[in-house]
């Protein structure tokens, strides 16, 4: 098998998993002219009785009543770091699907999403 045939597979794997920095902040997508903030979303699990690795599931879809598309999402998690697995199996301009996981054991974990997009009239 040639190296060139493996390159698309390797690139796809990198796009599915991201390990955040110590602040657990990273962008998804790209900023575009004319976009606006569609929603601020906060997801929390805890407080729990014992510390553990915590996973939060993401499933955001644009409103079917409005003609909007997702362009950019700013994800910010609490804790000393996190990892995220964002699905490429959905239409990413209409849905954000994935999992964010704490990298250390915590009693409480929160992820804040700022979803930006464009509205077409």
CSV table of N, CA and C in Angstrom, one decimal:
chain,number,residue,atom,x,y,z
A,1,UNK,N,0.9,-1.2,0.0
A,1,UNK,CA,0.0,0.0,0.0
A,1,UNK,C,0.9,1.2,0.0
A,2,UNK,N,0.6,2.2,-0.8
A,2,UNK,CA,1.4,3.4,-0.9
A,2,UNK,C,1.1,4.4,0.2
A,3,UNK,N,2.1,5.2,0.6
A,3,UNK,CA,1.9,6.1,1.6
A,3,UNK,C,0.8,7.1,1.3
A,4,UNK,N,0.6,7.5,0.0
A,4,UNK,CA,-0.4,8.5,-0.4
A,4,UNK,C,-1.8,7.9,-0.1
A,5,UNK,N,-2.0,6.6,-0.2
A,5,UNK,CA,-3.3,6.1,0.0
A,5,UNK,C,-3.7,6.1,1.5
A,6,UNK,N,-2.7,6.1,2.4
A,6,UNK,CA,-2.9,6.2,3.8
A,6,UNK,C,-3.2,7.6,4.3
A,7,UNK,N,-2.7,8.6,3.6
A,7,UNK,CA,-2.9,10.0,4.1
A,7,UNK,C,-4.3,10.4,4.4
A,8,UNK,N,-5.3,10.2,3.5
A,8,UNK,CA,-6.7,10.6,3.8
A,8,UNK,C,-7.2,9.9,5.1
A,9,UNK,N,-6.8,8.6,5.4
A,9,UNK,CA,-7.3,8.0,6.6
A,9,UNK,C,-6.7,8.6,7.8
A,10,UNK,N,-5.4,8.9,7.7
A,10,UNK,CA,-4.7,9.5,8.9
A,10,UNK,C,-5.3,10.9,9.2
A,11,UNK,N,-5.5,11.7,8.1
A,11,UNK,CA,-6.1,13.0,8.3
A,11,UNK,C,-7.5,12.9,8.9
A,12,UNK,N,-8.3,11.9,8.5
A,12,UNK,CA,-9.7,11.7,9.0
A,12,UNK,C,-9.6,11.4,10.5
A,13,UNK,N,-8.7,10.6,10.9
A,13,UNK,CA,-8.5,10.2,12.4
A,13,UNK,C,-8.2,11.5,13.2
A,14,UNK,N,-7.3,12.3,12.7
A,14,UNK,CA,-6.9,13.6,13.4
A,14,UNK,C,-8.1,14.5,13.5
A,15,UNK,N,-9.0,14.5,12.6
A,15,UNK,CA,-10.2,15.4,12.6
A,15,UNK,C,-11.2,14.9,13.6
A,16,UNK,N,-11.2,13.7,14.0
A,16,UNK,CA,-12.2,13.1,14.9
A,16,UNK,C,-11.8,13.3,16.4
A,17,UNK,N,-10.6,13.5,16.7
A,17,UNK,CA,-10.2,13.5,18.1
A,17,UNK,C,-9.3,14.7,18.3
A,18,UNK,N,-9.6,15.5,19.4
A,18,UNK,CA,-8.7,16.7,19.7
A,18,UNK,C,-8.5,16.6,21.2
A,19,UNK,N,-7.3,16.9,21.6
A,19,UNK,CA,-6.9,17.0,23.0
A,19,UNK,C,-6.7,18.5,23.3
A,20,UNK,N,-7.5,19.0,24.3
A,20,UNK,CA,-7.4,20.4,24.6
A,20,UNK,C,-6.2,20.7,25.4
A,21,UNK,N,-5.9,22.0,25.4
A,21,UNK,CA,-4.8,22.5,26.3
A,21,UNK,C,-5.2,22.5,27.7
A,22,UNK,N,-4.4,23.0,28.6
A,22,UNK,CA,-4.6,23.0,30.0
A,22,UNK,C,-5.9,23.7,30.4
A,23,UNK,N,-6.3,24.7,29.6
A,23,UNK,CA,-7.5,25.4,29.9
A,23,UNK,C,-8.8,24.8,29.3
A,24,UNK,N,-8.6,23.8,28.5
A,24,UNK,CA,-9.8,23.1,27.9
A,24,UNK,C,-10.6,24.0,27.1
A,25,UNK,N,-10.0,24.7,26.2
A,25,UNK,CA,-10.7,25.7,25.3
A,25,UNK,C,-10.2,25.4,23.8
A,26,UNK,N,-11.1,25.2,22.9
A,26,UNK,CA,-10.8,25.1,21.5
A,26,UNK,C,-11.9,25.4,20.6
A,27,UNK,N,-11.6,25.8,19.4
A,27,UNK,CA,-12.6,26.2,18.4
A,27,UNK,C,-12.9,25.0,17.5
A,28,UNK,N,-14.1,25.0,17.0
A,28,UNK,CA,-14.6,24.0,16.0
A,28,UNK,C,-15.1,24.8,14.8
A,29,UNK,N,-14.6,24.6,13.6
A,29,UNK,CA,-15.0,25.4,12.4
A,29,UNK,C,-14.2,26.6,12.2
A,30,UNK,N,-14.8,27.5,11.4
A,30,UNK,CA,-14.1,28.8,11.1
A,30,UNK,C,-15.0,30.0,11.2
A,31,UNK,N,-14.5,31.1,11.7
A,31,UNK,CA,-15.2,32.3,11.7
A,31,UNK,C,-15.5,32.8,10.3
A,32,UNK,N,-16.6,33.3,10.0
A,32,UNK,CA,-16.9,33.9,8.7
A,32,UNK,C,-17.6,35.2,8.8
A,33,UNK,N,-17.5,36.1,7.8
A,33,UNK,CA,-18.1,37.4,7.8
A,33,UNK,C,-19.6,37.2,7.9
A,34,UNK,N,-20.3,38.1,8.7
A,34,UNK,CA,-21.7,38.1,8.7
A,34,UNK,C,-22.3,37.1,9.7
A,35,UNK,N,-21.5,36.3,10.4
A,35,UNK,CA,-22.0,35.3,11.3
A,35,UNK,C,-22.5,36.0,12.6
A,36,UNK,N,-23.4,35.3,13.3
A,36,UNK,CA,-23.8,35.9,14.6
A,36,UNK,C,-24.0,34.8,15.6
A,37,UNK,N,-24.0,35.1,16.9
A,37,UNK,CA,-24.1,34.2,18.0
A,37,UNK,C,-25.5,33.6,17.9
A,38,UNK,N,-25.6,32.3,17.7
A,38,UNK,CA,-26.9,31.6,17.7
A,38,UNK,C,-27.4,31.2,19.1
A,39,UNK,N,-26.5,30.6,19.8
A,39,UNK,CA,-26.8,30.1,21.2
A,39,UNK,C,-25.6,30.0,22.1
A,40,UNK,N,-25.8,30.2,23.3
A,40,UNK,CA,-24.9,29.9,24.4
A,40,UNK,C,-25.5,28.7,25.1
A,41,UNK,N,-24.7,27.6,25.3
A,41,UNK,CA,-25.2,26.4,25.9
A,41,UNK,C,-24.2,26.0,27.0
A,42,UNK,N,-24.8,25.6,28.2
A,42,UNK,CA,-24.0,25.1,29.2
A,42,UNK,C,-24.4,23.7,29.6
A,43,UNK,N,-23.5,22.7,29.6
A,43,UNK,CA,-23.8,21.4,30.0
A,43,UNK,C,-23.0,21.0,31.2
A,44,UNK,N,-23.6,20.5,32.3
A,44,UNK,CA,-22.9,20.2,33.5
A,44,UNK,C,-23.3,18.8,34.0
A,45,UNK,N,-22.3,18.1,34.5
A,45,UNK,CA,-22.5,16.8,35.2
A,45,UNK,C,-21.9,16.9,36.6
A,46,UNK,N,-22.6,16.7,37.6
A,46,UNK,CA,-22.1,16.7,39.0
A,46,UNK,C,-22.9,17.7,39.8
A,47,UNK,N,-22.6,17.9,41.0
A,47,UNK,CA,-21.4,17.3,41.7
A,47,UNK,C,-21.7,15.8,42.0
A,48,UNK,N,-20.7,15.0,41.9
A,48,UNK,CA,-20.7,13.6,42.2
A,48,UNK,C,-20.1,13.3,43.5
A,49,UNK,N,-20.5,12.1,44.1
A,49,UNK,CA,-20.0,11.8,45.4
A,49,UNK,C,-18.5,11.5,45.4
A,50,UNK,N,-18.0,10.9,44.3
A,50,UNK,CA,-16.6,10.6,44.2
A,50,UNK,C,-16.0,11.1,42.9
A,51,UNK,N,-14.8,11.4,42.9
A,51,UNK,CA,-14.1,11.9,41.6
A,51,UNK,C,-14.1,10.8,40.6
A,52,UNK,N,-14.3,11.2,39.3
A,52,UNK,CA,-14.2,10.2,38.2
A,52,UNK,C,-14.0,10.9,36.9
A,53,UNK,N,-13.6,10.2,35.9
A,53,UNK,CA,-13.5,10.8,34.6
A,53,UNK,C,-14.9,11.0,34.1
A,54,UNK,N,-15.2,12.2,33.7
A,54,UNK,CA,-16.6,12.5,33.3
A,54,UNK,C,-16.7,12.8,31.8
A,55,UNK,N,-17.7,12.2,31.2
A,55,UNK,CA,-18.0,12.4,29.8
A,55,UNK,C,-19.3,13.2,29.6
A,56,UNK,N,-19.3,14.2,28.7
A,56,UNK,CA,-20.5,14.9,28.4
A,56,UNK,C,-20.8,14.7,26.9
A,57,UNK,N,-22.1,14.4,26.6
A,57,UNK,CA,-22.4,14.2,25.2
A,57,UNK,C,-23.0,15.5,24.6
A,58,UNK,N,-22.5,15.8,23.4
A,58,UNK,CA,-23.0,17.0,22.6
A,58,UNK,C,-23.8,16.6,21.5
A,59,UNK,N,-25.0,17.2,21.3
A,59,UNK,CA,-25.9,16.9,20.2
A,59,UNK,C,-26.7,18.2,20.0
A,60,UNK,N,-26.1,19.2,19.3
A,60,UNK,CA,-26.8,20.4,19.0
A,60,UNK,C,-27.2,20.4,17.5
A,61,UNK,N,-28.4,20.8,17.3
A,61,UNK,CA,-29.0,20.9,15.9
A,61,UNK,C,-29.6,22.3,15.7
A,62,UNK,N,-29.4,22.8,14.5
A,62,UNK,CA,-30.0,24.1,14.2
A,62,UNK,C,-31.5,24.0,14.2
A,63,UNK,N,-32.2,25.1,14.4
A,63,UNK,CA,-33.6,25.1,14.4
A,63,UNK,C,-34.2,24.7,13.1
A,64,UNK,N,-35.1,23.8,13.0
A,64,UNK,CA,-35.7,23.5,11.7
A,64,UNK,C,-36.6,24.6,11.2
A,65,UNK,N,-37.0,25.5,12.1
A,65,UNK,CA,-37.9,26.6,11.7
A,65,UNK,C,-37.2,27.8,11.1
A,66,UNK,N,-35.9,27.8,11.4
A,66,UNK,CA,-35.1,29.0,10.9
A,66,UNK,C,-34.1,28.4,9.9
A,67,UNK,N,-33.7,29.2,8.9
A,67,UNK,CA,-32.8,28.8,7.9
A,67,UNK,C,-31.4,29.2,8.3
A,68,UNK,N,-30.8,28.4,9.2
A,68,UNK,CA,-29.5,28.8,9.8
A,68,UNK,C,-28.5,27.7,9.6
A,69,UNK,N,-27.2,28.1,9.6
A,69,UNK,CA,-26.1,27.1,9.4
A,69,UNK,C,-25.0,27.4,10.5
A,70,UNK,N,-24.5,26.4,11.0
A,70,UNK,CA,-23.4,26.5,12.0
A,70,UNK,C,-22.1,26.8,11.2
A,71,UNK,N,-21.4,27.8,11.7
A,71,UNK,CA,-20.1,28.1,11.1
A,71,UNK,C,-18.9,27.9,12.0
A,72,UNK,N,-19.2,28.2,13.3
A,72,UNK,CA,-18.1,28.1,14.3
A,72,UNK,C,-18.7,27.8,15.7
A,73,UNK,N,-17.9,27.0,16.5
A,73,UNK,CA,-18.3,26.7,17.8
A,73,UNK,C,-17.1,26.9,18.7
A,74,UNK,N,-17.2,27.7,19.8
A,74,UNK,CA,-16.2,27.9,20.8
A,74,UNK,C,-16.6,27.0,21.9
A,75,UNK,N,-15.7,26.0,22.3
A,75,UNK,CA,-16.0,25.0,23.3
A,75,UNK,C,-15.0,25.4,24.5
A,76,UNK,N,-15.6,25.5,25.7
A,76,UNK,CA,-14.8,25.8,26.9
A,76,UNK,C,-15.2,24.8,28.0
A,77,UNK,N,-14.3,24.0,28.5
A,77,UNK,CA,-14.6,23.1,29.6
A,77,UNK,C,-13.9,23.5,30.9
A,78,UNK,N,-14.4,23.1,32.0
A,78,UNK,CA,-13.7,23.3,33.3
A,78,UNK,C,-12.7,22.2,33.5
A,79,UNK,N,-11.9,22.4,34.5
A,79,UNK,CA,-10.9,21.4,34.8
A,79,UNK,C,-9.6,21.6,34.2
A,80,UNK,N,-8.6,20.8,34.5
A,80,UNK,CA,-7.3,21.0,34.0
A,80,UNK,C,-7.0,20.6,32.6
A,81,UNK,N,-8.1,20.2,31.9
A,81,UNK,CA,-7.9,19.7,30.5
A,81,UNK,C,-9.1,18.8,30.1
A,82,UNK,N,-9.2,18.6,28.8
A,82,UNK,CA,-10.3,17.7,28.3
A,82,UNK,C,-9.9,17.1,27.0
A,83,UNK,N,-10.6,16.2,26.5
A,83,UNK,CA,-10.4,15.7,25.2
A,83,UNK,C,-11.8,15.7,24.5
A,84,UNK,N,-11.9,15.8,23.2
A,84,UNK,CA,-13.1,15.9,22.5
A,84,UNK,C,-13.1,15.0,21.3
A,85,UNK,N,-14.2,14.3,21.1
A,85,UNK,CA,-14.4,13.5,19.8
A,85,UNK,C,-15.6,14.1,19.1
A,86,UNK,N,-15.4,14.8,18.0
A,86,UNK,CA,-16.4,15.4,17.3
A,86,UNK,C,-16.7,14.6,16.0
A,87,UNK,N,-17.9,14.2,15.8
A,87,UNK,CA,-18.3,13.4,14.7
A,87,UNK,C,-18.3,14.1,13.3
A,88,UNK,N,-17.8,13.4,12.3
A,88,UNK,CA,-17.8,13.9,11.0
A,88,UNK,C,-18.9,13.2,10.2
A,89,UNK,N,-19.7,12.3,10.9
A,89,UNK,CA,-20.7,11.5,10.2
A,89,UNK,C,-22.0,12.3,10.0
A,90,UNK,N,-22.1,13.5,10.5
A,90,UNK,CA,-23.3,14.3,10.3
A,90,UNK,C,-22.9,15.6,9.5
A,91,UNK,N,-24.0,16.3,9.1
A,91,UNK,CA,-23.8,17.5,8.3
A,91,UNK,C,-23.4,18.6,9.4
A,92,UNK,N,-22.1,19.0,9.4
A,92,UNK,CA,-21.6,19.8,10.5
A,92,UNK,C,-22.1,21.3,10.4
A,93,UNK,N,-22.8,21.7,9.3
A,93,UNK,CA,-23.4,23.0,9.2
A,93,UNK,C,-24.8,23.0,9.8
A,94,UNK,N,-25.3,21.8,10.1
A,94,UNK,CA,-26.7,21.6,10.6
A,94,UNK,C,-26.6,21.0,12.0
A,95,UNK,N,-25.5,20.3,12.4
A,95,UNK,CA,-25.5,19.5,13.6
A,95,UNK,C,-24.1,19.4,14.2
A,96,UNK,N,-23.9,19.5,15.5
A,96,UNK,CA,-22.7,19.3,16.2
A,96,UNK,C,-22.9,18.1,17.1
A,97,UNK,N,-22.2,17.0,16.8
A,97,UNK,CA,-22.4,15.7,17.6
A,97,UNK,C,-21.0,15.3,18.1
A,98,UNK,N,-20.9,15.0,19.3
A,98,UNK,CA,-19.6,14.5,19.9
A,98,UNK,C,-19.7,14.3,21.4
A,99,UNK,N,-18.5,14.0,21.9
A,99,UNK,CA,-18.3,13.8,23.3
A,99,UNK,C,-17.1,14.6,23.8
A,100,UNK,N,-17.3,15.2,25.0
A,100,UNK,CA,-16.2,15.9,25.7
A,100,UNK,C,-15.9,15.1,27.0
A,101,UNK,N,-14.6,14.8,27.2
A,101,UNK,CA,-14.2,14.0,28.4
A,101,UNK,C,-13.2,14.7,29.2
A,102,UNK,N,-13.3,14.7,30.5
A,102,UNK,CA,-12.3,15.3,31.4
A,102,UNK,C,-11.1,14.4,31.3
A,103,UNK,N,-9.9,15.0,31.4
A,103,UNK,CA,-8.7,14.2,31.4
A,103,UNK,C,-8.2,13.7,32.7
A,104,UNK,N,-8.8,14.3,33.8
A,104,UNK,CA,-8.5,13.9,35.1
A,104,UNK,C,-9.8,13.6,35.8
A,105,UNK,N,-9.7,13.0,37.0
A,105,UNK,CA,-10.9,12.7,37.7
A,105,UNK,C,-11.4,13.9,38.4
A,106,UNK,N,-12.7,14.2,38.3
A,106,UNK,CA,-13.4,15.4,38.9
A,106,UNK,C,-14.7,15.0,39.5
A,107,UNK,N,-15.2,15.8,40.4
A,107,UNK,CA,-16.5,15.7,41.0
A,107,UNK,C,-17.6,16.4,40.2
A,108,UNK,N,-17.1,17.4,39.4
A,108,UNK,CA,-18.1,18.1,38.5
A,108,UNK,C,-17.3,18.6,37.3
A,109,UNK,N,-18.1,18.6,36.2
A,109,UNK,CA,-17.5,19.0,34.9
A,109,UNK,C,-18.5,19.7,34.1
A,110,UNK,N,-18.1,20.9,33.6
A,110,UNK,CA,-19.0,21.8,32.8
A,110,UNK,C,-18.4,22.1,31.5
A,111,UNK,N,-19.2,22.1,30.4
A,111,UNK,CA,-18.7,22.5,29.1
A,111,UNK,C,-19.7,23.6,28.7
A,112,UNK,N,-19.1,24.7,28.2
A,112,UNK,CA,-19.9,25.8,27.7
A,112,UNK,C,-19.6,25.9,26.2
A,113,UNK,N,-20.7,26.0,25.4
A,113,UNK,CA,-20.6,26.1,23.9
A,113,UNK,C,-21.2,27.5,23.5
A,114,UNK,N,-20.4,28.2,22.7
A,114,UNK,CA,-20.9,29.4,22.0
A,114,UNK,C,-21.0,29.0,20.5
A,115,UNK,N,-22.3,28.9,20.0
A,115,UNK,CA,-22.5,28.4,18.7
A,115,UNK,C,-22.8,29.7,17.8
A,116,UNK,N,-22.0,29.8,16.8
A,116,UNK,CA,-22.1,30.9,15.8
A,116,UNK,C,-22.6,30.4,14.5
A,117,UNK,N,-23.3,31.2,13.7
A,117,UNK,CA,-23.7,30.8,12.4
A,117,UNK,C,-24.3,31.9,11.6
A,118,UNK,N,-24.8,31.6,10.5
A,118,UNK,CA,-25.5,32.5,9.6
A,118,UNK,C,-26.9,32.2,9.4
A,119,UNK,N,-27.7,33.2,9.2
A,119,UNK,CA,-29.2,33.0,8.9
A,119,UNK,C,-29.4,33.5,7.5
A,120,UNK,N,-30.1,32.6,6.8
A,120,UNK,CA,-30.5,32.9,5.4
A,120,UNK,C,-31.9,33.2,5.3
A,121,UNK,N,-32.3,34.3,4.7
A,121,UNK,CA,-33.7,34.7,4.6
A,121,UNK,C,-34.2,34.6,3.2
